[in-house]
Amino acid sequence: MEVVLDKKYPVAAGLESSWAVLSNMHELATCMPGAQITEDVDATHYKGSVRVKVGPAVAAFAGTIEILTLDPVTRTLKMLGKGADKSGSSASMALTAVLVPAENGHSTLEGHAEVIVNGKFAQFGGRMMTSVSDMILLQFAEVFSQKAQALQGPAPVAPAAAGAEDAAPVAAPAAPVVAKEFNALAFVWVMIKKFFADLFGRKA
Amino acid sequence: MNAPMSDREKALMGMGESRLRKEDARFIQGKGNYVDDIKLPEMLHMDIVRSPVAHARILRINKEEALKVPGVIAVLTAEDLKPLKLHWMPTLAGDVAAVLADGKVHFQMQEVAVVIATDRYAAADGVEAVEVEYEELPVVIDPFEALKPDAPVIREDLVGKTEGAHGKRYHHNHIFTWDAGDKEATDAAFASAPITVKQDMHYPRVHPCPLETCGCVASFDPIRGELTTYITSQAPHVVRTVVSMLSGIPESKVRIISPDIGGGFGNKVGIYPGYVCAIVASIVLGKPVKWIEDRIENLSSTAFARDYHMTGELAATADGKILALRTNVIADHGAFDACADPTKFPAGMFHIVSGSYDIPSAYCRVDGVYTNKAPGGVSYRCSFRVTEAVYLVERMVDVLAQKLGMDKAEIRSKNFIKREQFPYTSAFGFEYDSGDYQTAMDKVLNAVDYKGLRAEQAIKRADPDCPTLMGIGLVTFTEVVGAGPSKICDILGVGMFDSCEIRVHPTGSAIARMGTISQGQGHQTTYAQIIATELGISSEVIQVEEGDTHTAPYGLGTYGSRSTPVAGAAIAMAARKIHAKAKKIAAHLLEVSEADLEWEIDRFKLRGNDDKFKTMKDIAWAAYNQPPEGLEPGLEAVHYYDPPNFTFPFGAYLCVVDIDKGTGETKIRRFYALDDCGTRINPMIIEGQIHGGLTEGFAVAMGQLLSFDKQGNIQGNTLMDYFLPTAVETPKWETDYTVTPSPHHPLGAKGVAESPHVGSIPTFTSAMVDAFAHLGVTHFNMPHTSYRVWQQLKAVGLAS
């Protein structure tokens, strides 16, 4: 099962803070609910894991990440991620992500991803792959934006909220809360709601 | 004492009577006894670890965590089967198949390991806990890609083998080339013909999907050294022979029992890894082991059907007389060649492809190819590859008619094998036993007012505001069933005869034991009806037993519509042996010569004297207490029937469809099916068989498909996606018949269960394409789902 995704997400922070998140594998990984880096093999190779909770069962994917390009000038990240669960169901993603400037000193995260999924998820989830990917990426982008914003400090539009203008990364305000595992059931519920919303939306 | 003849006839409930099925009492009350109903003391349960990927090397299998799961007793992999030489097994097609993946997986859902546990849940938990590490390899799903020079090697175990079970292999993913007919004469006819047509078509991969999935309970008795296996098999005797050969247990100590079977349709002919592993586990553990597939496993791993990429060609005169037929097939067999065909016919009876038509020259060629898909290629409610053949020729005749601007009925009339030409030898060498195609087709055309339908269609085509497209499909098919004469047909070297043993008891009731096995066909009823008519014993008191190899005579089983043509003949022949002996006893009792006796319904009487007679009941009693001198006591017989030829049932089907131009949604307005299966044994059961076959045909044509993505992930292996029509979707069927008996069959019967499947599928396509014919469309592939039809509508500019 192969899905190609081209997405753009607004990031409520400037290029520099955004790049700081994008270029740090540990930060980047934790934008994904349930994902984490478990080992730095070398400067461009990492090991990581993703936990997906479906009801009482937890599926754990373990895999590798290889950084192909990390270019601070064009603010481009190219990486290759591969993983499998214990029974051998596998997924891989070739990702190109670029940060470009947007209005108000914000930035835009542009991503092109080629995702291949094999095994159980590909058998049953074929028809849902695109919408599932959409929703995962949306969550990812939200967390990413929050993290970048936190690095930059409080947004200029709400200066009173959290103190110092010169907030250093270490002194970031309230870190975004990211789930330790991706809850698939809760997710399905969101999808069902979306399905019906689309259905009535189309008819209207 | 002397009831009127009509009453006596009625009391027999013999051939020709629509008597109720003897099986129904248990089936409609939920009292059937299927394999999963079998529960033996200390029985263990098995579940299977399957590959999530289509093509990969196995780097590591770790059983440790699985063995820690409470209730798990053992985990077996190919390494454990190696010492027994059971990690690979022979297939019916002369290939080998992995029982458990040996270092490499070849298709998604392939069996990798089995877990045996004290209950089904523990077995499933154990499966979840087995860790397998794969190194993925490039996947080939398309058979044309598989034949490219640099295509990945699917079968590493065959590297360097240029000779397969059916001759030369020209490529590492090539299995066999099989051809029939006269190539030179056919090519010459094409070279000089005024008109030729050519059409590519794909008969997609589908699955028989019986309601009951496959499974078994294997029980080895270590004290007696005996193995009993309850199994979902359409051929229990063949299973016994194979199990004995693989295990080394003498065949006399192997007992295979097929109890009630919930539908087979070809899916239950093969021998699957699950059976082998359950048997091995039972032998190793000394306890009964049950394995039952779930629906996903059934659709993904046990035998699929079809997957033929076909090219058809016809050469004809300008006025529509067919001169030659040529066809080329790329057959996708999946990762192992496990087709269930008679040994010498790797493409089954595909050479029935000249159909109901008198075609002077013909040639066909089939190339089998390996791909990273599940093995199979069984006859899904049809004789071996006959569905594919009939589909091809019927489509081609339509294509030719379209090219010539001829009517579908007219071109068929012009090319039919005429009634007076039978027995007719086809260009491929089949000797058709009997047929009357013109009469059958005319009856259908009159019944539906064909001219009226065409007139209505013309009006609708002329009206741009008409919201629907109307299509009329017509098919006049001939099947070849009843495999088969053992001089050409065998399975693993055993001739394809069948058998019957009848015992008439002292009080005049009887039991018949058979080498076949019913999966819902109603054998217990129809077989009893044959004996009732042959011997004058009421079918009500005739028991029919099948499926237990310890009691039944050896037979090749039930598939390919062979039960009536082969086993039905064996019954008649065994009954006639008893009849002959009964006559001797009657003559003795009446103190007359045999020549003075005549048979009348249920008795021998003195010719012309209604008062001097002995009923079969009287004779049965006498057979056990006062047989004539020199005649041994008892009244029983066995017959093994080796058919002299196949039988050739035929039919004429017509279908009318209305397609919504906006959505592609299709309504089957009318489906009229006329079948000729020769002598009819139980018209009600025939009607039921035809309804079932038409419904499965509807399923294949309109919705069923096993598809795969590029990575070899099977798409739609659940009943959410795989189309199994219910009463909601199924159209109304109208049925009709003619009777043209088979001259070589003792009863004149030809077999019927599969004709409606074989015949209806091309009829649906014929109707669907006909709806677009005025727009220049000659063919599009099944399944004709609304989405695909909508795409077709878009392609011709009708839908946006």
Short mmCIF file of N, CA, C and O in Angstrom, two decimals, chain A residues 1-2 83-91 116-120 122-127, chain B residues 52-53 108-109 128 130-132 134 136 296 709-711 713-718 720-721:
data_model
loop_
_atom_site.label_atom_id
_atom_site.label_comp_id
_atom_site.label_asym_id
_atom_site.label_seq_id
_atom_site.Cartn_x
_atom_site.Cartn_y
_atom_site.Cartn_z
N MET A 1 0.86 -1.19 0.00
CA MET A 1 0.00 0.00 0.00
C MET A 1 0.89 1.23 0.00
O MET A 1 1.70 1.39 0.91
N GLU A 2 0.73 2.02 -1.04
CA GLU A 2 1.60 3.19 -1.17
C GLU A 2 0.75 4.45 -1.19
O GLU A 2 -0.26 4.53 -1.87
N GLY A 83 10.31 0.82 9.54
CA GLY A 83 10.04 0.15 10.81
C GLY A 83 9.18 -1.08 10.61
O GLY A 83 8.56 -1.26 9.57
N ALA A 84 9.17 -1.93 11.63
CA ALA A 84 8.33 -3.12 11.58
C ALA A 84 7.88 -3.47 12.99
O ALA A 84 8.58 -3.14 13.96
N ASP A 85 6.72 -4.13 13.10
CA ASP A 85 6.34 -4.61 14.42
C ASP A 85 6.89 -6.03 14.59
O ASP A 85 7.56 -6.56 13.70
N LYS A 86 6.58 -6.65 15.75
CA LYS A 86 7.19 -7.95 16.04
C LYS A 86 6.81 -9.04 15.04
O LYS A 86 7.56 -9.97 14.78
N SER A 87 5.61 -8.90 14.48
CA SER A 87 5.18 -9.95 13.55
C SER A 87 5.65 -9.67 12.12
O SER A 87 5.47 -10.50 11.25
N GLY A 88 6.22 -8.50 11.90
CA GLY A 88 6.78 -8.22 10.58
C GLY A 88 5.96 -7.26 9.73
O GLY A 88 6.36 -6.94 8.62
N SER A 89 4.80 -6.81 10.22
CA SER A 89 4.07 -5.76 9.49
C SER A 89 4.99 -4.55 9.44
O SER A 89 5.56 -4.18 10.46
N SER A 90 5.12 -3.92 8.27
CA SER A 90 6.15 -2.89 8.15
C SER A 90 5.62 -1.61 7.53
O SER A 90 4.56 -1.61 6.92
N ALA A 91 6.38 -0.54 7.74
CA ALA A 91 6.04 0.74 7.13
C ALA A 91 7.33 1.46 6.81
O ALA A 91 8.33 1.31 7.52
N ILE A 116 4.95 3.73 2.41
CA ILE A 116 4.58 2.37 2.01
C ILE A 116 4.27 1.57 3.27
O ILE A 116 5.07 1.54 4.21
N VAL A 117 3.10 0.96 3.28
CA VAL A 117 2.69 0.18 4.44
C VAL A 117 2.42 -1.25 4.00
O VAL A 117 1.76 -1.48 2.99
N ASN A 118 2.96 -2.21 4.72
CA ASN A 118 2.73 -3.62 4.41
C ASN A 118 2.16 -4.34 5.61
O ASN A 118 2.46 -3.99 6.75
N GLY A 119 1.38 -5.38 5.34
CA GLY A 119 0.88 -6.20 6.44
C GLY A 119 -0.53 -5.83 6.84
O GLY A 119 -1.30 -5.33 6.02
N LYS A 120 -0.82 -6.06 8.11
CA LYS A 120 -2.19 -5.90 8.60
C LYS A 120 -2.79 -4.55 8.25
O LYS A 120 -3.92 -4.47 7.79
N ALA A 122 -2.11 -2.52 5.90
CA ALA A 122 -2.36 -2.35 4.47
C ALA A 122 -3.55 -3.18 4.03
O ALA A 122 -4.30 -2.80 3.13
N GLN A 123 -3.76 -4.33 4.66
CA GLN A 123 -4.89 -5.19 4.27
C GLN A 123 -6.22 -4.56 4.64
O GLN A 123 -7.16 -4.56 3.88
N PHE A 124 -6.29 -4.10 5.87
CA PHE A 124 -7.59 -3.63 6.35
C PHE A 124 -7.77 -2.14 6.15
O PHE A 124 -8.87 -1.66 6.00
N GLY A 125 -6.67 -1.44 6.19
CA GLY A 125 -6.79 0.01 6.24
C GLY A 125 -6.68 0.69 4.91
O GLY A 125 -6.69 1.91 4.84
N GLY A 126 -6.56 -0.10 3.83
CA GLY A 126 -6.31 0.47 2.52
C GLY A 126 -7.11 1.73 2.23
O GLY A 126 -6.56 2.77 1.90
N ARG A 127 -8.43 1.59 2.39
CA ARG A 127 -9.29 2.71 2.01
C ARG A 127 -9.17 3.89 2.97
O ARG A 127 -9.56 5.00 2.65
N PRO B 52 3.17 -11.17 7.00
CA PRO B 52 2.50 -9.90 6.69
C PRO B 52 2.97 -9.32 5.36
O PRO B 52 2.37 -8.39 4.85
N VAL B 53 4.04 -9.86 4.82
CA VAL B 53 4.59 -9.31 3.57
C VAL B 53 4.57 -10.37 2.47
O VAL B 53 4.48 -11.57 2.73
N GLN B 108 1.79 -12.88 0.72
CA GLN B 108 1.26 -12.39 1.98
C GLN B 108 0.29 -13.41 2.55
O GLN B 108 -0.50 -13.99 1.81
N MET B 109 0.35 -13.61 3.86
CA MET B 109 -0.49 -14.57 4.58
C MET B 109 0.01 -16.02 4.43
O MET B 109 -0.67 -16.96 4.81
N GLU B 128 0.27 -14.13 18.29
CA GLU B 128 0.65 -12.72 18.44
C GLU B 128 2.05 -12.56 19.02
O GLU B 128 2.73 -11.58 18.76
N VAL B 130 4.67 -14.64 18.66
CA VAL B 130 5.81 -15.14 17.88
C VAL B 130 6.44 -13.96 17.14
O VAL B 130 5.74 -13.20 16.47
N GLU B 131 7.77 -13.81 17.31
CA GLU B 131 8.46 -12.70 16.66
C GLU B 131 9.16 -13.19 15.40
O GLU B 131 9.90 -14.17 15.46
N VAL B 132 8.90 -12.51 14.30
CA VAL B 132 9.55 -12.88 13.05
C VAL B 132 10.17 -11.64 12.43
O VAL B 132 9.55 -10.60 12.36
N TYR B 134 11.83 -10.08 9.05
CA TYR B 134 11.89 -10.30 7.61
C TYR B 134 12.83 -9.32 6.94
O TYR B 134 12.96 -8.18 7.38
N GLU B 136 12.74 -7.69 3.42
CA GLU B 136 11.81 -7.64 2.29
C GLU B 136 12.53 -7.71 0.95
O GLU B 136 13.62 -7.17 0.79
N ILE B 296 -10.75 -14.45 7.03
CA ILE B 296 -9.65 -13.74 6.38
C ILE B 296 -8.61 -14.74 5.85
O ILE B 296 -8.11 -14.62 4.74
N ASP B 709 -2.22 -4.77 -3.94
CA ASP B 709 -1.50 -3.55 -4.28
C ASP B 709 -0.10 -3.93 -4.78
O ASP B 709 0.25 -5.11 -4.83
N LYS B 710 0.67 -2.93 -5.16
CA LYS B 710 1.98 -3.19 -5.76
C LYS B 710 2.92 -3.97 -4.83
O LYS B 710 3.81 -4.68 -5.27
N GLN B 711 2.71 -3.79 -3.52
CA GLN B 711 3.57 -4.46 -2.55
C GLN B 711 3.08 -5.87 -2.25
O GLN B 711 3.65 -6.57 -1.41
N ASN B 713 0.11 -6.62 -0.95
CA ASN B 713 -0.89 -6.69 0.12
C ASN B 713 -2.23 -7.03 -0.49
O ASN B 713 -2.68 -6.36 -1.43
N ILE B 714 -2.87 -8.06 0.03
CA ILE B 714 -4.18 -8.43 -0.49
C ILE B 714 -5.19 -7.39 -0.01
O ILE B 714 -5.20 -7.00 1.15
N GLN B 715 -5.98 -6.91 -0.95
CA GLN B 715 -6.96 -5.87 -0.63
C GLN B 715 -8.34 -6.50 -0.59
O GLN B 715 -8.79 -7.08 -1.56
N GLY B 716 -8.99 -6.36 0.51
CA GLY B 716 -10.36 -6.84 0.54
C GLY B 716 -10.49 -8.32 0.81
O GLY B 716 -11.14 -9.04 0.06
N ASN B 717 -9.85 -8.81 1.87
CA ASN B 717 -9.98 -10.22 2.21
C ASN B 717 -10.95 -10.42 3.38
O ASN B 717 -10.81 -11.35 4.16
N THR B 718 -11.89 -9.53 3.51
CA THR B 718 -12.95 -9.72 4.50
C THR B 718 -14.28 -9.58 3.78
O THR B 718 -14.33 -9.08 2.66
N MET B 720 -16.44 -7.53 4.39
CA MET B 720 -16.78 -6.11 4.21
C MET B 720 -16.52 -5.72 2.76
O MET B 720 -17.22 -4.90 2.20
N ASP B 721 -15.46 -6.31 2.18
CA ASP B 721 -15.06 -5.94 0.83
C ASP B 721 -15.41 -7.00 -0.19
O ASP B 721 -15.74 -6.69 -1.32
#
